[in-house]
Amino acid sequence: MISHDRWFLDRIATHMLAFEGDSKVTWFEGNYSEYEADRKARLGAAADQPHRIKYRQLTR
Amino acid sequence: MSNEGNKVIYSMIGVSKFYNKKPVLKDIYLSYFYGAKIGVLGLNGSGKSSLLRILAGVDKEFNGKTILSEGHTVGYLEQEPQLDETLTVRQIVEQGVQETVDLLKEFEEINMKFAEPMSDDEMAALCDRQAQVQEKLDAQDAWDLDSRLEMAMDALRCPPGETLVSVLSGGEKRRVALCRLLLQKPDILLLDEPTNHLDAETVGWLEQHLQRYAGTVIAVTHDRYFLDNVAGWILELDRGEGIPWKGNYSSWLEQKQERLRQEEKAESNRQKTLERELEWIRMSPKGRHAKGQARINAYEKLLGQEGEKQSRDLELYIPPGPRLGNVVIEAKDVGKAYGDRLLVENMTFNLPPGGIVGVIGPNGAGKTTLFRMITGQEKPDAGTIRTGETVKLAYVDQSRTLDPNKTIWEEVSGGQEQIQLGKQLVNSRGYVSRFNFSGSDQQKKVGSLSGGERNRVHLAKMLREEANVILLDEPTNDLDVNTMRALERRRWRISAAAPW
């Protein structure tokens, strides 16, 4: 389910599949809040500031 | 500013609004404090957007009046903002800081003029003007405007500045409009579903921004976390009434439940009174002797009271599909590119039976592409995506291709009185009513529906299919709180082997 509704995701999701930028997709076992806590632990303060999505380039 | 806390900045005095003679807002008296953060709640069609349009001054066709305290400004984010199609993203965003942009332009022009020949007097006047403009620019912190704009556009994940507005999607337009609005910093921010089309990360950022926002924020939203994190007041619109509550969403819910219980009690008290009165009226003339005509009048009055019906809770039904095997969806080292952009690289996961996966990330990151790869509409460039042999997919996508000329009932039931749901044959009108469409609603043409209603029709249509893996693309956009709660409750009823 593609959704941005955090309330909803917390109550029904068993797993998260997160597109985190730089072509990286993270598979996580747990609901949205648990995923957020994990992401904050991984990224620190940078997790609070969204940026435009970046893609890895196929050709450099 | 300690006294700002109780300063009324905007008032509604006896505001009523009718659509086709049906009241949407009934005689509303409300005052809004400066700096208050207000979340507006209510079912679809309860007049939330109407309220915002009236406050924004866009809708002037209403009874009663609104008073904005002098010298204050109002800014409004519509659900579908209208932007000048001939401009670029950057030009729209610059409108949010128009004064500064104009000053910078003037400053540049002055500098150009210095290169031209002129008299001493002219030179002196130009120097004066330059000093004035510079002072204003200093006061506005204008010298880093470029980086400020870039930061704002980056935080809201706006498309690149040179992109033409005419090629933007609805969601992108909203981001650009929101960016412009936040830069304008009006005293009253009116936001209609600000979190729709925003990814969770951006919503988190927006919450923090609004918490610190000096002015008043009035937001219509279905996003309960947003309400809990931002709102200090809840304004509930219910059957035309506006009921304010001081507190966040969670505390509002509690008192709402209490109020509903009270309402139920009052209802049954009314029943009892009615019964007693009826008894009395049926008594023989002799029996009533001592009692006066006043009692009959009381009965008439009681019957005349408008029995306003409560919004019914609804119940969604998702038929269970055939049993799933152990392999549901398995992705191994999947890579996928669009042009020279690599959307995903080394994506590996294994969806277990019974799992419910929330797919999150910014727009354009590849979420919908993933769904298209799962359904086989697209192929991965590297790695494999395997779906189990027992999997039957249903895909509820955003595009919502529905026939505008059909009625709701026709569109969902295909014109059949009885439809097959799993192993059961059920009445199709009953099935459609579970998506909160009453008998008369079901005769409405699909073309005349609101976004939320159309979404429910689509859900009803797709969930009829016997499937054991359901792919939902933004199912909760424009769904109201009740519908979402029903959808959420469903999850506990679906057979354990049916992931979404």
Short mmCIF file of N, CA and C in Angstrom, two decimals, chain A residues 1-19 23-25 27 32-33 35 39 47-53 55-59, chain B residues 150 153-155 157-158 198 200-201 203 207 223-226 337 340-345 349 355-361 364-365 370 472 474-476 484 488:
data_model
loop_
_atom_site.label_atom_id
_atom_site.label_comp_id
_atom_site.label_asym_id
_atom_site.label_seq_id
_atom_site.Cartn_x
_atom_site.Cartn_y
_atom_site.Cartn_z
N MET A 1 0.82 -1.18 0.00
CA MET A 1 0.00 0.00 0.00
C MET A 1 0.87 1.25 0.00
N ILE A 2 0.69 2.08 -1.03
CA ILE A 2 1.39 3.36 -1.04
C ILE A 2 0.55 4.33 -0.23
N SER A 3 1.12 4.91 0.81
CA SER A 3 0.35 5.85 1.61
C SER A 3 1.29 6.82 2.31
N HIS A 4 0.78 8.01 2.58
CA HIS A 4 1.56 8.96 3.36
C HIS A 4 0.90 9.21 4.70
N ASP A 5 -0.17 8.48 4.97
CA ASP A 5 -0.91 8.71 6.19
C ASP A 5 -0.28 7.93 7.33
N ARG A 6 0.44 8.67 8.17
CA ARG A 6 1.25 8.02 9.21
C ARG A 6 0.38 7.32 10.24
N TRP A 7 -0.76 7.93 10.56
CA TRP A 7 -1.70 7.35 11.54
C TRP A 7 -2.15 5.97 11.06
N PHE A 8 -2.52 5.98 9.79
CA PHE A 8 -3.01 4.77 9.15
C PHE A 8 -1.91 3.70 9.09
N LEU A 9 -0.73 4.12 8.65
CA LEU A 9 0.38 3.17 8.51
C LEU A 9 0.76 2.56 9.86
N ASP A 10 0.69 3.38 10.91
CA ASP A 10 1.06 2.87 12.23
C ASP A 10 0.11 1.77 12.68
N ARG A 11 -1.15 1.92 12.30
CA ARG A 11 -2.13 0.98 12.80
C ARG A 11 -2.29 -0.27 11.96
N ILE A 12 -1.92 -0.21 10.71
CA ILE A 12 -2.14 -1.43 9.93
C ILE A 12 -0.87 -2.06 9.35
N ALA A 13 0.20 -1.29 9.20
CA ALA A 13 1.35 -1.86 8.48
C ALA A 13 2.18 -2.79 9.36
N THR A 14 2.60 -3.89 8.77
CA THR A 14 3.52 -4.81 9.46
C THR A 14 4.95 -4.60 8.97
N HIS A 15 5.08 -4.06 7.76
CA HIS A 15 6.39 -3.80 7.17
C HIS A 15 6.38 -2.45 6.48
N MET A 16 7.57 -1.85 6.35
CA MET A 16 7.68 -0.63 5.56
C MET A 16 8.69 -0.87 4.43
N LEU A 17 8.36 -0.31 3.27
CA LEU A 17 9.29 -0.31 2.16
C LEU A 17 9.50 1.17 1.82
N ALA A 18 10.68 1.68 2.19
CA ALA A 18 10.87 3.13 2.12
C ALA A 18 11.85 3.52 1.03
N PHE A 19 11.39 4.42 0.15
CA PHE A 19 12.26 4.98 -0.88
C PHE A 19 12.96 6.18 -0.25
N SER A 23 18.44 6.38 -4.85
CA SER A 23 18.10 5.07 -5.42
C SER A 23 18.08 3.96 -4.38
N LYS A 24 18.03 4.33 -3.11
CA LYS A 24 18.07 3.34 -2.04
C LYS A 24 16.66 3.05 -1.53
N VAL A 25 16.34 1.76 -1.45
CA VAL A 25 15.05 1.34 -0.92
C VAL A 25 15.28 0.46 0.29
N TRP A 27 13.90 -2.00 3.29
CA TRP A 27 12.83 -2.90 3.75
C TRP A 27 12.94 -2.98 5.27
N TYR A 32 5.16 2.37 10.94
CA TYR A 32 5.77 3.62 10.54
C TYR A 32 6.61 4.26 11.64
N SER A 33 6.06 4.33 12.85
CA SER A 33 6.79 4.99 13.95
C SER A 33 8.10 4.28 14.25
N TYR A 35 9.77 2.55 12.12
CA TYR A 35 10.67 2.85 11.00
C TYR A 35 11.29 4.24 11.17
N ARG A 39 15.12 5.29 11.33
CA ARG A 39 15.72 6.20 10.35
C ARG A 39 16.43 7.35 11.06
N ALA A 47 17.76 13.72 9.45
CA ALA A 47 16.48 13.07 9.17
C ALA A 47 15.32 14.05 9.21
N ASP A 48 15.50 15.19 9.91
CA ASP A 48 14.40 16.14 10.06
C ASP A 48 14.24 17.08 8.88
N GLN A 49 15.25 17.19 8.05
CA GLN A 49 15.22 18.17 6.97
C GLN A 49 15.05 17.48 5.62
N PRO A 50 13.83 17.56 5.06
CA PRO A 50 13.65 16.91 3.77
C PRO A 50 14.37 17.67 2.65
N HIS A 51 14.78 16.94 1.65
CA HIS A 51 15.39 17.54 0.47
C HIS A 51 14.71 16.98 -0.75
N ARG A 52 14.95 17.65 -1.86
CA ARG A 52 14.45 17.09 -3.11
C ARG A 52 15.06 15.71 -3.30
N ILE A 53 14.30 14.84 -3.97
CA ILE A 53 14.80 13.49 -4.20
C ILE A 53 15.98 13.53 -5.17
N TYR A 55 18.62 11.13 -7.50
CA TYR A 55 18.77 9.82 -8.12
C TYR A 55 20.24 9.59 -8.43
N ARG A 56 20.66 8.36 -8.32
CA ARG A 56 21.99 8.03 -8.83
C ARG A 56 21.92 8.09 -10.34
N GLN A 57 22.96 8.57 -10.96
CA GLN A 57 22.99 8.61 -12.42
C GLN A 57 23.56 7.31 -12.95
N LEU A 58 22.99 6.86 -14.05
CA LEU A 58 23.50 5.63 -14.66
C LEU A 58 24.85 5.91 -15.32
N THR A 59 24.95 7.10 -15.92
CA THR A 59 26.20 7.45 -16.59
C THR A 59 26.84 8.59 -15.84
N GLU B 150 15.86 28.80 -2.34
CA GLU B 150 16.33 27.46 -2.72
C GLU B 150 16.06 26.47 -1.57
N MET B 153 12.30 25.73 -1.37
CA MET B 153 11.89 24.85 -2.47
C MET B 153 12.41 23.44 -2.25
N ASP B 154 13.58 23.35 -1.66
CA ASP B 154 14.17 22.05 -1.40
C ASP B 154 13.39 21.32 -0.30
N ALA B 155 13.06 22.05 0.78
CA ALA B 155 12.35 21.44 1.90
C ALA B 155 10.97 20.94 1.47
N ARG B 157 10.29 20.04 -1.49
CA ARG B 157 10.51 19.17 -2.64
C ARG B 157 9.78 19.67 -3.88
N CYS B 158 9.95 20.97 -4.14
CA CYS B 158 9.37 21.54 -5.35
C CYS B 158 10.16 21.05 -6.56
N LEU B 198 1.72 15.17 0.06
CA LEU B 198 3.05 15.38 0.63
C LEU B 198 3.52 14.06 1.24
N ALA B 200 5.70 11.73 3.96
CA ALA B 200 5.74 11.81 5.42
C ALA B 200 6.84 12.73 5.92
N GLU B 201 7.99 12.69 5.25
CA GLU B 201 9.12 13.50 5.69
C GLU B 201 8.81 15.00 5.57
N VAL B 203 5.84 16.30 5.49
CA VAL B 203 4.79 16.62 6.46
C VAL B 203 5.41 16.90 7.83
N GLU B 207 4.98 20.34 9.86
CA GLU B 207 4.47 20.40 11.23
C GLU B 207 5.34 21.30 12.09
N ASP B 223 -5.51 14.28 8.45
CA ASP B 223 -4.28 13.67 8.96
C ASP B 223 -4.24 13.82 10.48
N ARG B 224 -4.48 12.73 11.17
CA ARG B 224 -4.63 12.81 12.62
C ARG B 224 -3.32 13.12 13.33
N TYR B 225 -2.19 12.66 12.78
CA TYR B 225 -0.92 13.00 13.41
C TYR B 225 -0.65 14.49 13.27
N PHE B 226 -0.98 15.01 12.11
CA PHE B 226 -0.83 16.43 11.86
C PHE B 226 -1.66 17.21 12.89
N ALA B 337 15.69 1.79 -13.91
CA ALA B 337 16.07 3.16 -14.26
C ALA B 337 15.03 3.77 -15.18
N ASP B 340 18.35 8.20 -17.67
CA ASP B 340 19.61 7.92 -16.99
C ASP B 340 19.47 8.07 -15.47
N ARG B 341 18.21 8.15 -15.00
CA ARG B 341 18.00 8.19 -13.56
C ARG B 341 17.76 6.79 -13.03
N LEU B 342 18.53 6.45 -12.02
CA LEU B 342 18.38 5.16 -11.39
C LEU B 342 17.34 5.30 -10.28
N LEU B 343 16.15 4.70 -10.47
CA LEU B 343 15.11 4.83 -9.45
C LEU B 343 15.43 3.95 -8.24
N VAL B 344 15.69 2.69 -8.50
CA VAL B 344 16.03 1.79 -7.40
C VAL B 344 17.22 0.93 -7.77
N GLU B 345 17.95 0.54 -6.76
CA GLU B 345 19.12 -0.30 -6.96
C GLU B 345 19.15 -1.32 -5.82
N PHE B 349 13.38 -7.74 -1.03
CA PHE B 349 12.47 -7.97 0.10
C PHE B 349 11.64 -9.21 -0.17
N GLY B 355 1.22 -10.14 5.55
CA GLY B 355 1.92 -8.87 5.77
C GLY B 355 1.17 -7.70 5.17
N ILE B 356 1.31 -6.55 5.80
CA ILE B 356 0.76 -5.33 5.23
C ILE B 356 1.90 -4.33 5.13
N VAL B 357 2.25 -3.98 3.90
CA VAL B 357 3.43 -3.15 3.69
C VAL B 357 3.05 -1.73 3.37
N GLY B 358 3.58 -0.80 4.13
CA GLY B 358 3.42 0.61 3.81
C GLY B 358 4.58 1.03 2.92
N VAL B 359 4.27 1.51 1.71
CA VAL B 359 5.33 1.96 0.80
C VAL B 359 5.39 3.48 0.87
N ILE B 360 6.53 4.02 1.32
CA ILE B 360 6.62 5.46 1.51
C ILE B 360 7.82 6.04 0.77
N GLY B 361 7.77 7.33 0.56
CA GLY B 361 8.87 8.03 -0.11
C GLY B 361 8.32 9.19 -0.91
N GLY B 364 7.76 10.61 -7.22
CA GLY B 364 8.77 10.45 -8.25
C GLY B 364 9.90 9.53 -7.86
N ALA B 365 9.83 8.94 -6.65
CA ALA B 365 10.93 8.09 -6.20
C ALA B 365 10.83 6.69 -6.81
N LEU B 370 7.18 0.58 -8.86
CA LEU B 370 7.28 -0.71 -8.18
C LEU B 370 5.98 -1.50 -8.35
N LEU B 472 -2.70 -0.96 -3.08
CA LEU B 472 -3.45 0.28 -2.95
C LEU B 472 -2.50 1.46 -3.14
N GLU B 474 -2.27 5.24 -2.56
CA GLU B 474 -2.85 6.39 -1.86
C GLU B 474 -4.32 6.19 -1.53
N PRO B 475 -4.67 5.13 -0.82
CA PRO B 475 -6.10 4.87 -0.59
C PRO B 475 -6.73 5.90 0.34
N THR B 476 -5.94 6.54 1.18
CA THR B 476 -6.55 7.40 2.19
C THR B 476 -6.61 8.86 1.79
N MET B 484 -11.76 6.05 6.82
CA MET B 484 -10.45 5.50 7.09
C MET B 484 -10.48 4.57 8.28
N GLU B 488 -9.39 0.74 8.28
CA GLU B 488 -8.41 0.25 9.24
C GLU B 488 -8.96 -0.94 9.99
#
